[in-house]
CSV table of C-alpha atoms in Angstrom, one decimal:
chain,number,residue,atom,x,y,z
L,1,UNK,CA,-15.7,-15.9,-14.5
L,2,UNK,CA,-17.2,-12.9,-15.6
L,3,UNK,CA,-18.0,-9.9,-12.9
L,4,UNK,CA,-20.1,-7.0,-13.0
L,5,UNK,CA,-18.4,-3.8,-12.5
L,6,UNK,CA,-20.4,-3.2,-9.2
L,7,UNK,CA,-19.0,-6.6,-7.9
L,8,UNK,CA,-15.8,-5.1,-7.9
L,9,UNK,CA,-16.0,-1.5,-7.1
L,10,UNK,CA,-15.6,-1.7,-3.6
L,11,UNK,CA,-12.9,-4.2,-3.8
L,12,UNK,CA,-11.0,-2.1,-5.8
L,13,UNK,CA,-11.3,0.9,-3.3
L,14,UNK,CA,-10.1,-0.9,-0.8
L,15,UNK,CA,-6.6,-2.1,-1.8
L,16,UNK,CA,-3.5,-1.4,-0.8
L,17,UNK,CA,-0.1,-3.1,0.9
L,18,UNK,CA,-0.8,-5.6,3.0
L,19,UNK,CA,2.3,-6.6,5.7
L,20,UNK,CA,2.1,-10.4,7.8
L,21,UNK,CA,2.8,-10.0,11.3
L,22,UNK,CA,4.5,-12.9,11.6
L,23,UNK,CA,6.6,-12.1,8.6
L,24,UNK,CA,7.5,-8.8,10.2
L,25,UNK,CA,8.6,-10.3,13.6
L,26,UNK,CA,10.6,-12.7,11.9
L,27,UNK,CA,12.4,-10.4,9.9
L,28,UNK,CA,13.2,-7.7,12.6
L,29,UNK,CA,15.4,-11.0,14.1
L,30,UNK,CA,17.1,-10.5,11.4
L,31,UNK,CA,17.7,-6.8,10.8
L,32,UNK,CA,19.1,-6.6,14.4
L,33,UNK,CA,21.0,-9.8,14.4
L,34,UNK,CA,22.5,-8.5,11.0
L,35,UNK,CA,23.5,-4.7,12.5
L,36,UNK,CA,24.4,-6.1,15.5
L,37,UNK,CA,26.9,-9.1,14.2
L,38,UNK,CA,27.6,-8.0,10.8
L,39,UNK,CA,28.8,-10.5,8.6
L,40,UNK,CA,29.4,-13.1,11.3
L,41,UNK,CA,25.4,-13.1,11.2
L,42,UNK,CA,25.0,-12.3,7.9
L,43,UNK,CA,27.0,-15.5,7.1
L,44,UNK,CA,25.1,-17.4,9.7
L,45,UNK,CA,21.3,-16.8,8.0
L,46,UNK,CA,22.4,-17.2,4.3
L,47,UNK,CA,23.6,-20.5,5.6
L,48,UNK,CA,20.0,-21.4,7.5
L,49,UNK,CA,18.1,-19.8,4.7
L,50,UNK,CA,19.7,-20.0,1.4
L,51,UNK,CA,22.1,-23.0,2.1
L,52,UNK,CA,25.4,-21.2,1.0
L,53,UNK,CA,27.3,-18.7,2.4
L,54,UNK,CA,27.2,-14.5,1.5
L,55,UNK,CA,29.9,-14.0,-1.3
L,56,UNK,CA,31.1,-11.3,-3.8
L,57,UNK,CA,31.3,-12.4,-7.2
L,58,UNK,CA,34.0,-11.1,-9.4
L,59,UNK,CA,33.6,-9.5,-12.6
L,60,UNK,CA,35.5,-11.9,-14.1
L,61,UNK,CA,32.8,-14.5,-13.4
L,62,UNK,CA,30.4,-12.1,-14.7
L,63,UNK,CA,32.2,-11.4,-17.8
L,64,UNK,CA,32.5,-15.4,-18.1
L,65,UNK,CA,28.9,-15.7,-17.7
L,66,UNK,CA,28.1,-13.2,-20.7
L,67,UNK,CA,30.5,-14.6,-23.2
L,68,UNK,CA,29.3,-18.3,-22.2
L,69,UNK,CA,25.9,-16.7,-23.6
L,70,UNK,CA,24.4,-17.7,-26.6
L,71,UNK,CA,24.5,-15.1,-29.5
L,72,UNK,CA,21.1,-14.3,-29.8
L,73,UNK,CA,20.7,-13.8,-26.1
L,74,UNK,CA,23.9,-11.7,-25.6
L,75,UNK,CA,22.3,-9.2,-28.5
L,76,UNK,CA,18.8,-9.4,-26.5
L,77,UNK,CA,20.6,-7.8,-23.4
L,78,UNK,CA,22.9,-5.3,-25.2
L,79,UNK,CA,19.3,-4.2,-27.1
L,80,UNK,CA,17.9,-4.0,-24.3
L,81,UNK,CA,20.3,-1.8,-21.9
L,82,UNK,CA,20.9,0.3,-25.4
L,83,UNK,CA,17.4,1.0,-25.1
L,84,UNK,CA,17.0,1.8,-21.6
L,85,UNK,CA,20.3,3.7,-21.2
L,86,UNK,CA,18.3,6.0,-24.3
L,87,UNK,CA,15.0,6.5,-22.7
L,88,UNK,CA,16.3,7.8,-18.9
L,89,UNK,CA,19.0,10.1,-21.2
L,90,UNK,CA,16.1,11.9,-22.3
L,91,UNK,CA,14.6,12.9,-18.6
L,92,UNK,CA,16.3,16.0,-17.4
L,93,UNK,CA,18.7,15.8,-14.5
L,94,UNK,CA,20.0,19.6,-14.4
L,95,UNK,CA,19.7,21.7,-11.5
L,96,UNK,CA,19.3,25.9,-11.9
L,97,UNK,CA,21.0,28.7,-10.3
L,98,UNK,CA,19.2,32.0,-11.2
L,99,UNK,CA,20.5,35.6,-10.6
L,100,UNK,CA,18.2,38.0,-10.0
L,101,UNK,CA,17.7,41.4,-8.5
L,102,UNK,CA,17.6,40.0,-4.8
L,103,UNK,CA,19.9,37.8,-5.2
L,104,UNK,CA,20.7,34.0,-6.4
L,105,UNK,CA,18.0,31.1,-6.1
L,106,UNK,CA,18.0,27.6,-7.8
L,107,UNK,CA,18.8,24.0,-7.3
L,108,UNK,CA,21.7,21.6,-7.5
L,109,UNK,CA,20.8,18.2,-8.4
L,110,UNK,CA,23.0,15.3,-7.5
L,111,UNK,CA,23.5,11.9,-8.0
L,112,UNK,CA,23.5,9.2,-5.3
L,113,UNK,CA,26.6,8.1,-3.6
L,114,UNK,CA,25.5,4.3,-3.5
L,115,UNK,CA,22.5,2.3,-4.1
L,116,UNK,CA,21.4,-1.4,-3.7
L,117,UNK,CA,19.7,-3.2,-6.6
L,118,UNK,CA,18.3,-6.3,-4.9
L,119,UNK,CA,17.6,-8.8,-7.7
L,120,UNK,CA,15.4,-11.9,-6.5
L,121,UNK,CA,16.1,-15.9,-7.5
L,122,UNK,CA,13.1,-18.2,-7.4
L,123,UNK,CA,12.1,-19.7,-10.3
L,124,UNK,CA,12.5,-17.1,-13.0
L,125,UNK,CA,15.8,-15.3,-13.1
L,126,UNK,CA,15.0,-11.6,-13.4
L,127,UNK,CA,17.8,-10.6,-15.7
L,128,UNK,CA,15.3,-7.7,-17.1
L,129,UNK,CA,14.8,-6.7,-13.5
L,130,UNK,CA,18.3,-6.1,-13.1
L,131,UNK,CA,18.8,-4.3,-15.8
L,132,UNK,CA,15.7,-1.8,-15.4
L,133,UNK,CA,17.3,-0.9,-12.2
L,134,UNK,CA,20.8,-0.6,-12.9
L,135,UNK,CA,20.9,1.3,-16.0
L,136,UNK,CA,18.9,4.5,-14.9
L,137,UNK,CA,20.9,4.4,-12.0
L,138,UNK,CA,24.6,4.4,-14.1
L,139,UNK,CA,22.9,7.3,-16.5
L,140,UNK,CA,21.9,9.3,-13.1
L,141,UNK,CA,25.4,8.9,-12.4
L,142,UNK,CA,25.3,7.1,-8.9
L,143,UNK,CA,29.0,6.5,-7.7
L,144,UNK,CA,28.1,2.9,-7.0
L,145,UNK,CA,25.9,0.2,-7.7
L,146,UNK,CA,25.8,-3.4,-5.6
L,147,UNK,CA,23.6,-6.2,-7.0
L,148,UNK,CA,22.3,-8.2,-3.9
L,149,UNK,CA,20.8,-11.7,-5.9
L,150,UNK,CA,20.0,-15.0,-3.7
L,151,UNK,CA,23.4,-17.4,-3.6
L,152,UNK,CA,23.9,-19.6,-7.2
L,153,UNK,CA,23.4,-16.6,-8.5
L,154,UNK,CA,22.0,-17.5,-12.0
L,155,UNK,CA,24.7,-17.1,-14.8
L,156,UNK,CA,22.2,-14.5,-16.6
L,157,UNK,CA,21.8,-12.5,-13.9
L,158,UNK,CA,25.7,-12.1,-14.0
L,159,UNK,CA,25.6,-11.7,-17.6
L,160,UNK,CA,23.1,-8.7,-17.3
L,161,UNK,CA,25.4,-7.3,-14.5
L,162,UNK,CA,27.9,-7.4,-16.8
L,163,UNK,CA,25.6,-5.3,-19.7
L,164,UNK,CA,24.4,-3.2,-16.9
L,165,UNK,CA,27.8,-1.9,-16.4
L,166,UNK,CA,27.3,-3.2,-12.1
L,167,UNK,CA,29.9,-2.2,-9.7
L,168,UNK,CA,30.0,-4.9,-7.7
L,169,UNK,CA,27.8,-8.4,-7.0
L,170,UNK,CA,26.8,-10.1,-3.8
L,171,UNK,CA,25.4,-13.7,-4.1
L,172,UNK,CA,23.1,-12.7,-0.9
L,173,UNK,CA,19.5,-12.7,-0.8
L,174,UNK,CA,16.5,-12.4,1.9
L,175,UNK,CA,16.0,-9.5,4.7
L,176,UNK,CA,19.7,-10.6,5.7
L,177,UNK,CA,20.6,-8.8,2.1
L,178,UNK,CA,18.7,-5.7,2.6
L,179,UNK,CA,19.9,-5.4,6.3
L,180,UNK,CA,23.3,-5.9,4.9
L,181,UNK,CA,22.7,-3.2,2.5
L,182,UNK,CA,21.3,-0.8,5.4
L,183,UNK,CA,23.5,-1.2,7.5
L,184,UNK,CA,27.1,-2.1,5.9
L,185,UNK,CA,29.3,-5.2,7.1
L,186,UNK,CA,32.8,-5.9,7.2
L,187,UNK,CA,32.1,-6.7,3.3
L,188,UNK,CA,29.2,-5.4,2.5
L,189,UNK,CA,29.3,-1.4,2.3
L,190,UNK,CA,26.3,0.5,3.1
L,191,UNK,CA,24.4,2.0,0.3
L,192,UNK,CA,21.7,5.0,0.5
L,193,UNK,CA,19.2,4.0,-0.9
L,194,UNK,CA,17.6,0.3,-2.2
L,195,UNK,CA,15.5,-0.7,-5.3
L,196,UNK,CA,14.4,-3.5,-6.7
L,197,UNK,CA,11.0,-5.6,-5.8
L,198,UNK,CA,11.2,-8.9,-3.5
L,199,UNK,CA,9.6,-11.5,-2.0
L,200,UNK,CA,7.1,-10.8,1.3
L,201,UNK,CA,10.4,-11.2,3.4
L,202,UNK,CA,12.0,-8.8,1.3
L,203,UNK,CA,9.1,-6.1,1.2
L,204,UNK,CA,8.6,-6.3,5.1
L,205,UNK,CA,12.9,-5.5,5.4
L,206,UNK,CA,12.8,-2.5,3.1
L,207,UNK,CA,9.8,-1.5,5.5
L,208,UNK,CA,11.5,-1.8,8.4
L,209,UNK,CA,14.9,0.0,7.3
L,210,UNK,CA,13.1,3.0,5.9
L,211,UNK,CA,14.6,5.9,6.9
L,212,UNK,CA,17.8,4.5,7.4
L,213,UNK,CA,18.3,4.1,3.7
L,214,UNK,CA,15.7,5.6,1.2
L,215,UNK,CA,13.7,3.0,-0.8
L,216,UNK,CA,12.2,2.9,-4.4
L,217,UNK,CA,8.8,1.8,-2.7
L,218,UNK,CA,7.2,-0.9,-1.7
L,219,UNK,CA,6.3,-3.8,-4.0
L,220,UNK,CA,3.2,-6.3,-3.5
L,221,UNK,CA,2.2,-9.2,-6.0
L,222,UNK,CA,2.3,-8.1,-9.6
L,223,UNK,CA,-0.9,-6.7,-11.6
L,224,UNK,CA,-1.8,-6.2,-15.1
L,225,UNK,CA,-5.1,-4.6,-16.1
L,226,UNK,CA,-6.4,-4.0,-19.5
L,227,UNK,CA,-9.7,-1.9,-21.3
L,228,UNK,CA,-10.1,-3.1,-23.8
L,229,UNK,CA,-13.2,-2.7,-27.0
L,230,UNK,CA,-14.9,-4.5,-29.5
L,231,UNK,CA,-12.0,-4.2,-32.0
L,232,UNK,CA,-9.8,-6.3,-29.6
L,233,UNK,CA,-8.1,-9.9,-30.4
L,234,UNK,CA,-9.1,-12.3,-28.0
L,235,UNK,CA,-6.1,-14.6,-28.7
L,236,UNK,CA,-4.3,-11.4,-28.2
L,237,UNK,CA,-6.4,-10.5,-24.7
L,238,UNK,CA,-5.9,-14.0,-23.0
L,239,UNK,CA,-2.1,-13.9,-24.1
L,240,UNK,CA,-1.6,-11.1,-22.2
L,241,UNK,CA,-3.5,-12.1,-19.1
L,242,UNK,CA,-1.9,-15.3,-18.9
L,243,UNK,CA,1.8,-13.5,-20.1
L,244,UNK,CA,1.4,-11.7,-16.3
L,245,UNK,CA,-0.6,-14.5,-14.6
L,246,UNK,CA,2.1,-16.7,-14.9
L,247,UNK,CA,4.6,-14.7,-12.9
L,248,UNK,CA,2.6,-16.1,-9.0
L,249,UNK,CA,-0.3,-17.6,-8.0
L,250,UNK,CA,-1.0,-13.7,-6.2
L,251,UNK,CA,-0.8,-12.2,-9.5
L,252,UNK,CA,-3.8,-10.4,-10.4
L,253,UNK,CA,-4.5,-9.8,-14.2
L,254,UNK,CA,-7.7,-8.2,-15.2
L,255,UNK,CA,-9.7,-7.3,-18.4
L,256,UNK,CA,-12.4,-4.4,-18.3
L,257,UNK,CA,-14.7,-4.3,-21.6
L,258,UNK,CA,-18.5,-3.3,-22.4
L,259,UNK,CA,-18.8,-5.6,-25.1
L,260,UNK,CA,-20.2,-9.1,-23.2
L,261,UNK,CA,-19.2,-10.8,-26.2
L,262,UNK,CA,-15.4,-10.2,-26.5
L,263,UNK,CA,-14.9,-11.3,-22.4
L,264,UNK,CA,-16.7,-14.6,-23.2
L,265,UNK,CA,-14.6,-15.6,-26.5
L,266,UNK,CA,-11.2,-14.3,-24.0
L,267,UNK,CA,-12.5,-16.5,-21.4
L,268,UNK,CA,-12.6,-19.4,-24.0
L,269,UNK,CA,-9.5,-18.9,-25.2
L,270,UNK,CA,-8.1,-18.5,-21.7
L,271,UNK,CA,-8.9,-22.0,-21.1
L,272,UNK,CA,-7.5,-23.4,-24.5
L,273,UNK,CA,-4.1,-21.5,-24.0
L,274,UNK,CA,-3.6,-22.6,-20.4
L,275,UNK,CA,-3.6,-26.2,-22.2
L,276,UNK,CA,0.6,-26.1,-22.9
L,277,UNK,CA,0.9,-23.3,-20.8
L,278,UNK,CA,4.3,-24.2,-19.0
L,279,UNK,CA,3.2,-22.8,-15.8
L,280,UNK,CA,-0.4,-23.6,-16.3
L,281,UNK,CA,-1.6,-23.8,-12.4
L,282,UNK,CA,0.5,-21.2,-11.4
L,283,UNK,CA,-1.9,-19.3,-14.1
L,284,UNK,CA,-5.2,-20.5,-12.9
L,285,UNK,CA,-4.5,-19.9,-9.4
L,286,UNK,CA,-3.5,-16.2,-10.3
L,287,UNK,CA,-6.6,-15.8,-13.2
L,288,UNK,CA,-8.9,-16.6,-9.9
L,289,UNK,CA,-6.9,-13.2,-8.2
L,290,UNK,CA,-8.0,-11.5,-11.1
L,291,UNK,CA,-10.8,-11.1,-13.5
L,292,UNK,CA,-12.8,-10.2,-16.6
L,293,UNK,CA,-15.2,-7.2,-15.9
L,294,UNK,CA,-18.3,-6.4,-17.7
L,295,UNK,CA,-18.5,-2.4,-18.0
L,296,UNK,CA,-21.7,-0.4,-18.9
L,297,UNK,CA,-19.4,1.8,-21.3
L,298,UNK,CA,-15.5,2.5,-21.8
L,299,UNK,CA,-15.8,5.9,-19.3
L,300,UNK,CA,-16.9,3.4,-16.5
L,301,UNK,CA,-14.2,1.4,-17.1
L,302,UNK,CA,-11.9,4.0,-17.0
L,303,UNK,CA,-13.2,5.1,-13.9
L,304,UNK,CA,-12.4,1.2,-12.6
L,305,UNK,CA,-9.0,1.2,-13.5
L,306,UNK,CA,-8.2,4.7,-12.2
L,307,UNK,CA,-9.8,3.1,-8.7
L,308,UNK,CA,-7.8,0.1,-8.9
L,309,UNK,CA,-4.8,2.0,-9.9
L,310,UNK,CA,-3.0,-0.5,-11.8
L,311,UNK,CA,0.9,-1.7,-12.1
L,312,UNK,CA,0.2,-2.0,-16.1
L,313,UNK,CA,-2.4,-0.5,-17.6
L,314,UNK,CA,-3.1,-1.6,-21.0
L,315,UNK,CA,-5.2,0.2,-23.5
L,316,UNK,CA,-6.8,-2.6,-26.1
L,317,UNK,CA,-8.6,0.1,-27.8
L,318,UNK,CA,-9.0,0.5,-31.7
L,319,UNK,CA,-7.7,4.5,-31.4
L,320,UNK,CA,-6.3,4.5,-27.9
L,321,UNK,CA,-4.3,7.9,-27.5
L,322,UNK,CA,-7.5,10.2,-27.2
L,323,UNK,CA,-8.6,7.8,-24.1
L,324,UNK,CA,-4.9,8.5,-22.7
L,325,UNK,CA,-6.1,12.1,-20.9
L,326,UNK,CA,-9.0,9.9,-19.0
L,327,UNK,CA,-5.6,8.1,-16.9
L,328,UNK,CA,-4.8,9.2,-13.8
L,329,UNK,CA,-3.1,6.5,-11.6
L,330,UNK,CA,-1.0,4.0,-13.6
L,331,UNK,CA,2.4,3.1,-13.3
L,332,UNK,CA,2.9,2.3,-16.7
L,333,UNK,CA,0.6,2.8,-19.9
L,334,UNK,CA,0.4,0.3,-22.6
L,335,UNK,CA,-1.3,2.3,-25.7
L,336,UNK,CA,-3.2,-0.7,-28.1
L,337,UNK,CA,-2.6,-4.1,-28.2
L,338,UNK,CA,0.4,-4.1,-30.5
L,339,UNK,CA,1.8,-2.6,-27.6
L,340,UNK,CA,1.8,-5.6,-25.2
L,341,UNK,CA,2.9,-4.8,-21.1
L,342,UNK,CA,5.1,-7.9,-21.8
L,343,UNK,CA,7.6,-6.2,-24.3
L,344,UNK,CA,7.6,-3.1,-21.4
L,345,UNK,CA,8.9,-6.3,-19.5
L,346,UNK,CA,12.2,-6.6,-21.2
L,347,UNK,CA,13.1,-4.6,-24.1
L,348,UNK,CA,10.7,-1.2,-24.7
L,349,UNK,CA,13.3,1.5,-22.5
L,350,UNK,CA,10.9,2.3,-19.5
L,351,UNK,CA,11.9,0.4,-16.4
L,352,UNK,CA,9.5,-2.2,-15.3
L,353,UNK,CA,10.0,-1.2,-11.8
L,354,UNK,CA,6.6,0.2,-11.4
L,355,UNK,CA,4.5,0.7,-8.0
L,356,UNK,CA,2.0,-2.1,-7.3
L,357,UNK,CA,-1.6,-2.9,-4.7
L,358,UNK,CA,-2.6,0.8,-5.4
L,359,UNK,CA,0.7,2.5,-4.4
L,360,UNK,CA,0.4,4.0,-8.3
L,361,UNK,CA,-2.5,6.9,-6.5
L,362,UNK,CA,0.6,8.5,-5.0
L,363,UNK,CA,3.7,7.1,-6.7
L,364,UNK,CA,5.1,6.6,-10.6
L,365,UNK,CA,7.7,3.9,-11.8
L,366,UNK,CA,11.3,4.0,-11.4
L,367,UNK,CA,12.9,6.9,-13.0
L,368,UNK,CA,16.1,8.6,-13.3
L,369,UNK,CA,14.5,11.0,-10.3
L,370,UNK,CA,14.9,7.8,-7.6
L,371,UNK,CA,18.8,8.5,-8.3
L,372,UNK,CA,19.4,11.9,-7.8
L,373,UNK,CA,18.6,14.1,-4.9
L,374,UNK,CA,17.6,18.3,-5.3
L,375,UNK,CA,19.7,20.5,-3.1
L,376,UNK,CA,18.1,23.9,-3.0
L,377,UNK,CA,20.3,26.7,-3.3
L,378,UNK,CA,19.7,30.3,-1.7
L,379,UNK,CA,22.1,33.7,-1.5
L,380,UNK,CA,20.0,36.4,-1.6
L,381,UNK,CA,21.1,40.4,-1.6
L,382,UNK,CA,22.0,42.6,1.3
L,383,UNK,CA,18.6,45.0,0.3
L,384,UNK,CA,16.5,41.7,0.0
L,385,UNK,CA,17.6,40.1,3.2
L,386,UNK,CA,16.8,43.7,4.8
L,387,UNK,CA,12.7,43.6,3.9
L,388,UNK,CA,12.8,39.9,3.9
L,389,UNK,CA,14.4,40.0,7.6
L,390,UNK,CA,11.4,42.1,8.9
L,391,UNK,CA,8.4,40.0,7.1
L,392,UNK,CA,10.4,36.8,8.3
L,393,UNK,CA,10.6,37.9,11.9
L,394,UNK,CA,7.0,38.5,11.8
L,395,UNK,CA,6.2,34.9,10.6
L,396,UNK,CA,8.5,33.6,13.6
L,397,UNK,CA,7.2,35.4,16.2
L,398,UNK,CA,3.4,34.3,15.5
L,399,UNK,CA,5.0,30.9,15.5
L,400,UNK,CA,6.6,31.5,18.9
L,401,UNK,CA,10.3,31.4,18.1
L,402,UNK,CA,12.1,34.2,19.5
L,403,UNK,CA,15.3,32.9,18.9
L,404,UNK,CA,14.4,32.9,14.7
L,405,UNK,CA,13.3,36.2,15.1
L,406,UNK,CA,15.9,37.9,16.7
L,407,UNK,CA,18.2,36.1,14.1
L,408,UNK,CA,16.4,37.8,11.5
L,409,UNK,CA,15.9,41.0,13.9
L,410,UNK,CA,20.1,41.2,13.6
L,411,UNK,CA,20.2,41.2,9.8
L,412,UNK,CA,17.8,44.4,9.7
């Protein structure tokens, strides 16, 4: 179906995270049974829910798991963490520490201690998903990194582990993994901070443990838009739509054009591809989420997807780096349709860790940033703590805090 772009302006707006109530009560049973009981609990649930118990799985297994690969695959996962590792290298990590006349200023930057990669199971096994996580987190330096993935733990998510260069595995999944994580167990050791995206049970336990442990963000049902011209493929268009539809029947996949013509032939060729598609009513069901969108020009569709604020935003445009200054909330930019968000998925270097359901106004993908923590550094010279002393004594007393003051007050 084709929209207008007034049909979907105000829908747009209006996104953001949703959370289920009944979700949420459910898993706060299991946060608290999981810090109160540890792995007696923690044992317990994967049991009910999972049908196996929590267990670590040793490298040996992993290692196993990669050389049982085939050839082609094993080089697909060593391109890919080579490229990854490459692309975080490049972001600075340095802190600063900067004499001057009144003293020294600047910032240490450090890595993590420990994180928590929580990798889900389902249908698909998310070996890229592992990998996007773990690698920025080995080049940021963290001390450790646990993999939490549902039990039968998929022998290509241990041969990713493997590439990734993983501490240590857990066959765990569910809000008992990320309570696990949060909390520590006899086993499990507690981490600082957890990434990785998850099923609604998942989402509503990294919720709930904020603050506790730091989280990457919160992720909802996957997106993919694209603007796209006149110059565009439409084999090429629908192959992309359908390449993200197929992920859930909540994925929402969108295509925003002013030329009438181009969305009709996509929506044709929509319906033909879904033919052999191999998850063909997943697709539908996620097609009628999402959306092709008829535009009065590329600037109001540019205004659309800045609105809507998209996981992937994909530029199908015949010269799209000059439109690239017109983005301003994205959490990954695709630039012309030779660039397809589905190579981003696996191989390109970014991580596909990227914010979702309008969390991209206020929040990038995962970087080598989510890692490492800045520790501001201050030792400032006997003359400048003299003038500073008196302004900052000021500032406290208007504020009502004798006690700072008279601190200050002493070091005049």
């Amino acid at each position: 179906m084709i929209y207008r772009a007034e049909e979907v302006r105000e829908r747009f707006a209006r996104r953001g995270l949703s959370f289920d109530p009944t979700v949420e009560e459910i898993v706060r049973g299991i946060l608290e049974a999981v810090r109160e009981e540890g792995d007696e609990a923690l044992d317990r649930l994967s049991r009910d829910l999972d049908g196996h118990p929590v267990e670590e799985i040793p490298k040996r297994l992993w290692r196993e798991a990669y050389e049982d690969l085939d050839e082609e695959l094993r080089d697909a996962l060593e391109t890919a963490r080579e490229r990854i590792e490459a692309f975080y290298r490049e972001e600075a990590r340095g802190g600063f520490l900067r004499a001057e006349a009144g003293g020294v200023l600047g910032q240490l930057v450090r890595p993590l201690g420990r994180v928590g990669v929580y990798v889900p199971g389902g249908s698909a096994p998310l070996l890229s998903s592992l990998l996007m996580s773990v690698v920025p987190a080995k080049v940021a330096g963290v001390g450790e990194v646990i993999v939490a993935s549902p039990p039968r733990v998929h022998p290509g998510v241990l041969a990713a582990a493997w590439v990734a260069g993983a501490d240590r595995l857990f066959a765990m999944g569910g809000a008992q993994a990320i309570a696990a994580l949060a909390y520590g167990t006899g086993r499990v050791p507690r981490v600082d901070k957890i990434v990785g995206p998850g099923n609604a049970y998942v989402v509503a336990a990294k919720r709930l443990v904020y603050g506790v442990v730091g989280l990457d963000g919160l992720a909802g049902p996957t997106e993919t838009m694209i603007v796209a011209d006149g110059s565009a493929s439409p084999r090429l268009l629908a192959a992309d739509l359908l390449a993200q539809a197929e992920h859930g029947p909540d994925s929402e996949p969108w295509l925003l054009s002013p030329d009438r013509a181009l969305l009709e032939r996509v929506e044709a060729e929509l319906f033909r591809q879904l033919q052999d598609l191999p998850r063909a009513e997943i697709a539908r069901q996620a097609l009628e989420k999402g959306g092709l969108v008829l535009t009065q020009d590329l600037e109001e569709a540019f205004a659309l997807a800045n609105l809507y604020a998209p996981e992937h935003l994909c530029l199908a445009l015949s010269d799209p780096l000059p439109w690239l200054g017109r983005v301003e909330n994205a959490g990954g930019v695709f630039l012309g349709e030779g660039s397809p968000e589905a190579l981003g998925d696996y191989i390109a270097g970014p991580s596909h860790v990227m914010p979702t359901s309008g969390t991209a106004r206020f929040q990038g993908g995962l970087s080598l940033r989510d890692f490492l923590k800045v520790i501001p550094v201050m030792g400032l010279a006997e003359g400048a703590v003299r003038e500073l002393a008196r302004k900052g004594a000021v500032l406290a007393r208007a504020e009502g805090l004798e006690g700072h003051a008279r601190s200050l007050d002493l070091r005049r």
